mmCIF file of C-alpha atoms in Angstrom:
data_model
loop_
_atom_site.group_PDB
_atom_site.id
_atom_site.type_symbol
_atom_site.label_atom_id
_atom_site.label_comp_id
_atom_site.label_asym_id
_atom_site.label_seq_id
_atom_site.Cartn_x
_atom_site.Cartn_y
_atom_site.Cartn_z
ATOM 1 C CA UNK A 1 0.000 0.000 0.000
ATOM 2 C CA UNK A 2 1.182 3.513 -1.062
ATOM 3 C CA UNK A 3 -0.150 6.686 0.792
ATOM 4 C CA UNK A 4 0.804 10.271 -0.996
ATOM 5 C CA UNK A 5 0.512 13.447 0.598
ATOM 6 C CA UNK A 6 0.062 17.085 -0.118
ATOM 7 C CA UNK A 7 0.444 19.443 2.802
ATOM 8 C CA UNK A 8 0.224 23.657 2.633
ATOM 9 C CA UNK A 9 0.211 25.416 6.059
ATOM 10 C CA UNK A 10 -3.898 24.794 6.023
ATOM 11 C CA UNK A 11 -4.766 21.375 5.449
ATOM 12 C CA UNK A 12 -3.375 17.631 4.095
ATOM 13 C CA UNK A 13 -4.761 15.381 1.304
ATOM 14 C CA UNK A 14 -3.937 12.217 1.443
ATOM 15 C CA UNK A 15 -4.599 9.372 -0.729
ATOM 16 C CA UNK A 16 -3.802 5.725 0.171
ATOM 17 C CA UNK A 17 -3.599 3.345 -2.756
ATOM 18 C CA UNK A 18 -3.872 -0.426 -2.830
ATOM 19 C CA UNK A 19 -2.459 -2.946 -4.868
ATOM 20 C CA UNK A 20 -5.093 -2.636 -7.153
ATOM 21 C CA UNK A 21 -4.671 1.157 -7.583
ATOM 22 C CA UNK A 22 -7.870 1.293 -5.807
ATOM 23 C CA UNK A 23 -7.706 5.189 -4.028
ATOM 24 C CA UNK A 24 -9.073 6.196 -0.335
ATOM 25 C CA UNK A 25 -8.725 9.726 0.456
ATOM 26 C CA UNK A 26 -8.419 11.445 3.770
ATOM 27 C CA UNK A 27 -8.150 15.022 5.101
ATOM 28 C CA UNK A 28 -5.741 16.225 8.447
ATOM 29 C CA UNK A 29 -4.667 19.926 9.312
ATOM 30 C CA UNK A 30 -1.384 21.063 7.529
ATOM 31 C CA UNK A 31 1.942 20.141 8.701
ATOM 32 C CA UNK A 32 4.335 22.582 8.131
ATOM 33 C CA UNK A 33 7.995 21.450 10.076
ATOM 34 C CA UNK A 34 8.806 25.757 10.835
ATOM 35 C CA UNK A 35 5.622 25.184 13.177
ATOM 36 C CA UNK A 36 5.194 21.823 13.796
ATOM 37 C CA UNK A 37 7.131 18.966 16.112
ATOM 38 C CA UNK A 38 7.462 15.941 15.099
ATOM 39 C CA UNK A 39 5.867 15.086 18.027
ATOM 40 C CA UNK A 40 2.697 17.511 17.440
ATOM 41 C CA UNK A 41 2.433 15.521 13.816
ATOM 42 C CA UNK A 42 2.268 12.144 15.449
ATOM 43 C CA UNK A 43 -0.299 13.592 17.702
ATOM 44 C CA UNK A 44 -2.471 14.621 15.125
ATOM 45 C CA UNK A 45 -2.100 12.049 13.120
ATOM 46 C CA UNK A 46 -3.518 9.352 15.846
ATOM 47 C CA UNK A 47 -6.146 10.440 16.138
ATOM 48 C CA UNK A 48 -7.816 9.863 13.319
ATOM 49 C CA UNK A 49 -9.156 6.650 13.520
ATOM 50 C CA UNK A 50 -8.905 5.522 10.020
ATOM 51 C CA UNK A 51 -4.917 6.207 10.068
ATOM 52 C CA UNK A 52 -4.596 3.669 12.933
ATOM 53 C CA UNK A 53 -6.596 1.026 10.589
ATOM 54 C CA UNK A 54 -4.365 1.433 7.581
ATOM 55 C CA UNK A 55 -0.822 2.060 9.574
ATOM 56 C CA UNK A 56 0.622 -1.179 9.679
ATOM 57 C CA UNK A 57 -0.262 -1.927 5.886
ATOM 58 C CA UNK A 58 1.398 1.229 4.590
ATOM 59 C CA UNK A 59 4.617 0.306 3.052
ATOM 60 C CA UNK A 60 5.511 3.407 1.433
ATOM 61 C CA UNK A 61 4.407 7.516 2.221
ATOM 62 C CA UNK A 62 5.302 10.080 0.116
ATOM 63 C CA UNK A 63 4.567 13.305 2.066
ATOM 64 C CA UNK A 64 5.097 16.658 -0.220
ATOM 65 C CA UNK A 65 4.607 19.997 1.881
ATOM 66 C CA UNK A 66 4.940 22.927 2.861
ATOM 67 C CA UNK A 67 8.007 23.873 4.939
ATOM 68 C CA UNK A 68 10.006 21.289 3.915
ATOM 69 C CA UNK A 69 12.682 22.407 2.113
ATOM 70 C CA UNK A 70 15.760 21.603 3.974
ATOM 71 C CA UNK A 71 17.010 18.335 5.550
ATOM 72 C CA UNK A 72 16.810 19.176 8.883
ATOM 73 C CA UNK A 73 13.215 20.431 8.194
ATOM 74 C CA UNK A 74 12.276 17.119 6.237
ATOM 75 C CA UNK A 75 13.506 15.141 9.161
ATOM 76 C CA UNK A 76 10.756 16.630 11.418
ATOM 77 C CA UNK A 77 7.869 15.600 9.071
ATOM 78 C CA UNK A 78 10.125 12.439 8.394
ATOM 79 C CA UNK A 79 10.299 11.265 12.457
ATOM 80 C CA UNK A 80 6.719 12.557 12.990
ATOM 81 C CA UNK A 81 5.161 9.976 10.687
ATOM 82 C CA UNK A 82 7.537 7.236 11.112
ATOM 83 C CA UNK A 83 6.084 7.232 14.855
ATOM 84 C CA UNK A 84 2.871 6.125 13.343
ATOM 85 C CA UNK A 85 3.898 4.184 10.682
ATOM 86 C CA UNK A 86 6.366 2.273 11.441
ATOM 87 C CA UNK A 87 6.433 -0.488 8.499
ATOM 88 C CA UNK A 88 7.090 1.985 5.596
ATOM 89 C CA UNK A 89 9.800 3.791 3.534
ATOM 90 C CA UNK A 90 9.044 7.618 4.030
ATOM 91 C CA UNK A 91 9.865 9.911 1.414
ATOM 92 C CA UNK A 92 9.822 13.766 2.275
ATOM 93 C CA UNK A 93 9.427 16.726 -0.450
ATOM 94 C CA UNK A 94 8.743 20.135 -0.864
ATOM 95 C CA UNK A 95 5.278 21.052 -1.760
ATOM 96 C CA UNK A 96 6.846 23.038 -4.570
ATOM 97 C CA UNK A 97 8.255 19.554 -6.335
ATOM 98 C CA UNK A 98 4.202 18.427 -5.879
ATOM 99 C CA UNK A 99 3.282 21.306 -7.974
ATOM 100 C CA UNK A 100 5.642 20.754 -10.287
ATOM 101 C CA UNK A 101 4.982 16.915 -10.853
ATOM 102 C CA UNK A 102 1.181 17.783 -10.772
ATOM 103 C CA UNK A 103 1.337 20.054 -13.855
ATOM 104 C CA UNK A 104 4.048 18.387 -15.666
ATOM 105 C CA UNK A 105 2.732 17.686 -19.458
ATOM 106 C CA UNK A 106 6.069 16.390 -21.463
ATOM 107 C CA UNK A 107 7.270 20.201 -21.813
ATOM 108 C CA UNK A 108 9.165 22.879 -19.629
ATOM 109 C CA UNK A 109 6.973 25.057 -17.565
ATOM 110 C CA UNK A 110 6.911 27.690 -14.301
ATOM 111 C CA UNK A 111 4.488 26.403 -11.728
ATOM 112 C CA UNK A 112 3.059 28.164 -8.641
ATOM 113 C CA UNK A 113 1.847 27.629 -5.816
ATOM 114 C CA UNK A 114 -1.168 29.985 -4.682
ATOM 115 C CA UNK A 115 -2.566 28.591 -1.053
ATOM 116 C CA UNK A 116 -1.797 29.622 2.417
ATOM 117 C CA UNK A 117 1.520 30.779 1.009
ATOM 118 C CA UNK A 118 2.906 31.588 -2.762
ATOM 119 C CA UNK A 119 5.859 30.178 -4.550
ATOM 120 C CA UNK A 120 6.991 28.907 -7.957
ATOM 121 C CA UNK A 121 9.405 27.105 -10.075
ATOM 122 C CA UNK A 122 10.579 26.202 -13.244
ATOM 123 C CA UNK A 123 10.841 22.278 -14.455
ATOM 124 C CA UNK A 124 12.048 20.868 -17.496
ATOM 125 C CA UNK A 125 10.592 16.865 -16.201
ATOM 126 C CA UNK A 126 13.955 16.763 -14.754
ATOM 127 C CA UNK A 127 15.471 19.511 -13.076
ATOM 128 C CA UNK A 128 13.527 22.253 -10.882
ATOM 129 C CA UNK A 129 14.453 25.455 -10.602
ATOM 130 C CA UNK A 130 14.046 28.175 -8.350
ATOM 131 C CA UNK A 131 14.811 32.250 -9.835
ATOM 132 C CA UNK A 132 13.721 33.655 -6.193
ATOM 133 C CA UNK A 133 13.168 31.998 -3.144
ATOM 134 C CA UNK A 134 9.727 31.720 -0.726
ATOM 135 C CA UNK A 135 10.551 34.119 2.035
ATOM 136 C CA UNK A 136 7.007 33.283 3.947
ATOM 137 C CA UNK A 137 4.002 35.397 4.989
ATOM 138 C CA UNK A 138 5.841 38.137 6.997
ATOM 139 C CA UNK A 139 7.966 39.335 4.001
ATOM 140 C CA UNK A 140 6.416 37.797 1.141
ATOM 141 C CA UNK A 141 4.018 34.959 -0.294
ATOM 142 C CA UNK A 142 2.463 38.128 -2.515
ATOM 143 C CA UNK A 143 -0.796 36.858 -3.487
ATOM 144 C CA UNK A 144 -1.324 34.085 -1.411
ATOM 145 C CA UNK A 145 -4.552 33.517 1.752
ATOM 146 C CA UNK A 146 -2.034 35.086 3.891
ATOM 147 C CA UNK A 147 -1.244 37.888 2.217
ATOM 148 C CA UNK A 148 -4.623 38.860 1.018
ATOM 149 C CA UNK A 149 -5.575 38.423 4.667
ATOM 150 C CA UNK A 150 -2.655 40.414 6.237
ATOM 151 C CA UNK A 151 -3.940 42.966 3.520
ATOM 152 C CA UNK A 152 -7.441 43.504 5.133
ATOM 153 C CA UNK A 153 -6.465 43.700 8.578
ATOM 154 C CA UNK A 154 -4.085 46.299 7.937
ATOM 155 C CA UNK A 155 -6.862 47.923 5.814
ATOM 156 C CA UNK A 156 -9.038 47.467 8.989
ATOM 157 C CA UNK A 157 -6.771 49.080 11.907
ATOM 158 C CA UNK A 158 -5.576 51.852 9.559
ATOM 159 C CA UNK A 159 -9.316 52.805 8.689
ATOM 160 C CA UNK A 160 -9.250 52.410 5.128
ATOM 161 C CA UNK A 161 -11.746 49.930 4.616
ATOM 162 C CA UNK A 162 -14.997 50.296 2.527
ATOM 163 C CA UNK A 163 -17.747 50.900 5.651
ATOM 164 C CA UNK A 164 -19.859 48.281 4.468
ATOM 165 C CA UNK A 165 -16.409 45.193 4.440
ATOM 166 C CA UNK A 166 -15.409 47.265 7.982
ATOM 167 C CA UNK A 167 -19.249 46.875 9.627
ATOM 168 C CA UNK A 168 -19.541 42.836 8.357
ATOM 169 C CA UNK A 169 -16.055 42.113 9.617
ATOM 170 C CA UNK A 170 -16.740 43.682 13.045
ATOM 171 C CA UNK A 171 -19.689 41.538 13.373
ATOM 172 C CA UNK A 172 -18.829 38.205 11.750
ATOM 173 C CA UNK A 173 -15.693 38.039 13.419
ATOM 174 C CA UNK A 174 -16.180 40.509 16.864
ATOM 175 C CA UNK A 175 -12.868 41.548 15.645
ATOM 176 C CA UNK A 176 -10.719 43.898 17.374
ATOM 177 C CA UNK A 177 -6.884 45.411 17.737
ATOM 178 C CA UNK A 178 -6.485 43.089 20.774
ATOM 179 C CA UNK A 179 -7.681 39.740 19.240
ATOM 180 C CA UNK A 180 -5.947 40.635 15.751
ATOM 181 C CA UNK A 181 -2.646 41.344 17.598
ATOM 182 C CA UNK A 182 -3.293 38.049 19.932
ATOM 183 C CA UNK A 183 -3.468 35.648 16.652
ATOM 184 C CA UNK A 184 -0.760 37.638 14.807
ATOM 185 C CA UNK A 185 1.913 38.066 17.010
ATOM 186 C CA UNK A 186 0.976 35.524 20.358
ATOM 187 C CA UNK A 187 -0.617 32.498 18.929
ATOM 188 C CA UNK A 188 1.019 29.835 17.094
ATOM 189 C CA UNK A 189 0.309 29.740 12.866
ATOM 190 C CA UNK A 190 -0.010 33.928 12.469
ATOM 191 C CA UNK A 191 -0.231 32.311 8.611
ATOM 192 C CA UNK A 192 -3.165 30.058 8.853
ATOM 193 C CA UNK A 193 -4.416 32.819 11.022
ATOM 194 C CA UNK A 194 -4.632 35.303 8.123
ATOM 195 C CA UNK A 195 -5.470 32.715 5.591
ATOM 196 C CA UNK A 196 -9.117 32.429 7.195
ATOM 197 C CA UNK A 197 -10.282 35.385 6.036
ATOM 198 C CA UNK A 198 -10.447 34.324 2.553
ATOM 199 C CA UNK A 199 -13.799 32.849 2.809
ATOM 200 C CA UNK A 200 -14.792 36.109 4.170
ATOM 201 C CA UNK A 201 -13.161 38.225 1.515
ATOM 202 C CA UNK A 202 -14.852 35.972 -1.207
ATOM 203 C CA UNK A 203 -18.153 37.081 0.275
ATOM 204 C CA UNK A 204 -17.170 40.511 -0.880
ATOM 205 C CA UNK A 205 -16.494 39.544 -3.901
ATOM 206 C CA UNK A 206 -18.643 42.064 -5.558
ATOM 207 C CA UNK A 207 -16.859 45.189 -3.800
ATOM 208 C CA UNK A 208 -14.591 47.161 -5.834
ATOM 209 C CA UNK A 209 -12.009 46.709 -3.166
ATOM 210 C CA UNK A 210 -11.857 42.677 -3.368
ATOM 211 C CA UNK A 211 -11.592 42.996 -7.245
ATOM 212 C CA UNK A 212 -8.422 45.521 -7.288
ATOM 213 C CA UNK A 213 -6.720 44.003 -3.994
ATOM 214 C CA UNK A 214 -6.992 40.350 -5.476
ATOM 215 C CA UNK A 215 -5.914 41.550 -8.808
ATOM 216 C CA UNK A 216 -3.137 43.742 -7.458
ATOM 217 C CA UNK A 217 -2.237 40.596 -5.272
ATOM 218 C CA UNK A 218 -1.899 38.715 -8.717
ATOM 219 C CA UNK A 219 0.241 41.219 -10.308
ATOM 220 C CA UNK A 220 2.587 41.697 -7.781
ATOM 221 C CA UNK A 221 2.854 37.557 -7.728
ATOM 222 C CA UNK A 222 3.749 37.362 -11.187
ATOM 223 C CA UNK A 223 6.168 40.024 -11.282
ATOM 224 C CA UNK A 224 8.015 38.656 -8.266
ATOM 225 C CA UNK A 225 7.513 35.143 -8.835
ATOM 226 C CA UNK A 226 6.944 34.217 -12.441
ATOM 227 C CA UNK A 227 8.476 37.478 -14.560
ATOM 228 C CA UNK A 228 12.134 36.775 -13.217
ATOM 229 C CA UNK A 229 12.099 33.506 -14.879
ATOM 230 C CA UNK A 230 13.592 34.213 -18.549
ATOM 231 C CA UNK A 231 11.320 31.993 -20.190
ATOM 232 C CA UNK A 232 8.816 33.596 -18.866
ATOM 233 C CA UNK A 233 7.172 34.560 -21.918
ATOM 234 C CA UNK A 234 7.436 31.478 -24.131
ATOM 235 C CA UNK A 235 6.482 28.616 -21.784
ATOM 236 C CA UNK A 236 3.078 27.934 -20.090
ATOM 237 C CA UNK A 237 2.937 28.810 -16.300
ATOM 238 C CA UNK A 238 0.904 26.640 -14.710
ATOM 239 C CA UNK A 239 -1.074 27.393 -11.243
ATOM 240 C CA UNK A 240 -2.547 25.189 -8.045
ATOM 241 C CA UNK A 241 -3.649 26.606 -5.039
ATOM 242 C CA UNK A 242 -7.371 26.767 -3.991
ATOM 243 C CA UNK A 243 -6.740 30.898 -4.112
ATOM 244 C CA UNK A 244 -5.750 30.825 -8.566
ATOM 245 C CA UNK A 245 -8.367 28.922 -8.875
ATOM 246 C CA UNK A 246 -11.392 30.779 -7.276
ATOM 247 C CA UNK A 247 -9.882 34.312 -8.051
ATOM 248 C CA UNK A 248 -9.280 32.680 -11.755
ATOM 249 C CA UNK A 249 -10.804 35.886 -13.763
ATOM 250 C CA UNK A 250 -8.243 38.009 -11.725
ATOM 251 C CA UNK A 251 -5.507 36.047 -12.554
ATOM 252 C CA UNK A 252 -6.164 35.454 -16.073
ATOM 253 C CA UNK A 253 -6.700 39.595 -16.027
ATOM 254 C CA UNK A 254 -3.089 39.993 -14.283
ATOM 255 C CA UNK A 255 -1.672 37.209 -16.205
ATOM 256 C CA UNK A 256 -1.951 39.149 -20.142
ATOM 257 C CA UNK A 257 -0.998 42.433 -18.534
ATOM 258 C CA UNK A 258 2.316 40.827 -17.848
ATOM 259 C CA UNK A 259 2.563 38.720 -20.402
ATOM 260 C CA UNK A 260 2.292 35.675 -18.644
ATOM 261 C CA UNK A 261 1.059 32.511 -20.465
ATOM 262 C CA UNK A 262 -1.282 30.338 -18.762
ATOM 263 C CA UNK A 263 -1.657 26.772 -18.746
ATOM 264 C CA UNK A 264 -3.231 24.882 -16.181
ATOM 265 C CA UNK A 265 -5.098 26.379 -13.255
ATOM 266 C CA UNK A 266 -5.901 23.345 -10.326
ATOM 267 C CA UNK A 267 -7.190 23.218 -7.026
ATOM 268 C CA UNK A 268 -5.788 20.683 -5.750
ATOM 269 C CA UNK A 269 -2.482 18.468 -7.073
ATOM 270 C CA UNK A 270 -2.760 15.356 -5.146
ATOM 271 C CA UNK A 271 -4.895 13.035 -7.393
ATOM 272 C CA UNK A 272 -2.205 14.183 -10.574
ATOM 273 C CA UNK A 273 0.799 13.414 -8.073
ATOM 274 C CA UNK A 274 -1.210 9.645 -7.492
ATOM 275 C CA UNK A 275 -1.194 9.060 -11.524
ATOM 276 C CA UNK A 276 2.463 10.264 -11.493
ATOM 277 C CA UNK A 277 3.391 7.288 -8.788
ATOM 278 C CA UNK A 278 1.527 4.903 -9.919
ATOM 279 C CA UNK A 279 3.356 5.600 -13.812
ATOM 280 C CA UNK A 280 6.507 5.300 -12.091
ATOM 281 C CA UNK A 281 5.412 2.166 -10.375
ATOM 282 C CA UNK A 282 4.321 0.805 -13.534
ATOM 283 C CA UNK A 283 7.865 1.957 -14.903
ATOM 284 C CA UNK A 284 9.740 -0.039 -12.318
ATOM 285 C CA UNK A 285 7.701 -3.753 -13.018
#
């Protein structure tokens, strides 16, 4: 039994495949190693029920996420799940290599990542390649949940929100200075944190002010992110993230002002990254 995983900062999908390439999908929180123990993912991991059934059958996990682009921060992820299952080869990746296996056609491409966080690559089916690095939600991820969310609480305390997004915040969320500097700069995942407010900022998605801040959000992603790459203009860029795909029409907009070419645009990677392990298994019979 195989069981592939693709973590942001938010949530997991995970997909455990059988013999008979028969899929089962299940759902945890995000485990991202810069906020998470390895300890904290074993926890979490236990309890779900269904985990415990399948543990000692699992005889390989390939875990792509957030976070984990370093060795030392792949070993957290890495120690975390070998506590729980204990019979399999464990594989840790960045969630950036996901994205780019996901989208992967036969042909050289940029890929991004638009979630919790932002990031991108380039990948010729071989070798991936990064032009500038992820620098996270306090200095960067420009068009991600985060930043879009940083973006309207700043809006908020500085006063320069629309009075009709400023009322329905105050009383959806009984939002304040002290509770928005409690989750922000006390609480554990500040990222995940801001990230929330996307379903809230979707409800707005009629306001003048959601159009231009998403579609600023885009530009500035794709001239950080996807513009440095030279080939930037001759290959497809391809996009996952649930935030490119329901602010598509902003992207697209942002995308032909910069001369961006888009390919793909998908919610979610992991059942593309199951077809790309199950061709490799094939490859290796």
């Amino acid at each position: 039994m195989m069981l592939i995983a693709e973590s942001g900062s938010t949530k997991t999908d995970w997909v455990l495949v059988d013999k008979e390439n028969n899929f089962q999908l299940f759902k945890s929180i995000g485990f991202n190693p810069f906020f998470h123990s390895s300890e904290f993912i074993k926890d979490e991991i236990s309890k779900n029920d269904e985990f415990h059934q399948i543990a000692k059958d699992v005889k390989n996990v390939f875990f792509y996420g957030a976070g984990c682009s370093s060795e030392k921060m792949n070993n957290i992820v890495k120690d975390g799940l070998s506590m729980v299952f204990k019979q399999a080869t464990i594989i840790i990746d960045h969630d950036l290599l996901a994205c780019a296996l996901a989208t992967y056609k036969g042909e050289p491409s940029i890929s991004c990542i638009l979630g919790t966080g932002s990031n991108s690559c380039y990948f010729d089916g071989e070798k991936l390649r990064e032009e500038v690095p992820a620098i996270a939600y306090v200095l960067g991820d420009e068009g991600s949940g985060a930043y879009y969310g940083k973006k309207l609480l700043k809006d908020y305390l500085y006063n320069q929100l629309p009075s009709e997004i400023k009322s329905d915040l105050e009383s959806v969320f009984k939002i304040s200075k002290e509770s928005i500097f409690d989750n922000v700069y006390t609480k554990p995942n500040a990222n995940v944190y801001l990230a929330s407010f996307m379903r809230f900022i979707s409800s707005h998605y009629h306001s003048e002010y959601v159009v231009n801040m998403i579609k600023n959000g885009m530009s500035e992603f794709l001239k950080i992110h996807v513009c440095c790459f030279p080939e930037h203009k001759t290959v497809k860029t391809h996009f996952i993230g649930s935030i490119s795909k329901i602010f598509e029409r902003e992207l697209m907009s942002a995308a032909s002002e910069n001369n961006v070419i888009v390919g793909d645009i998908i919610r979610k990677p992991v059942e593309n990254l199951v077809k790309y392990h199950i061709s490799k298994v094939k490859q290796m019979s």
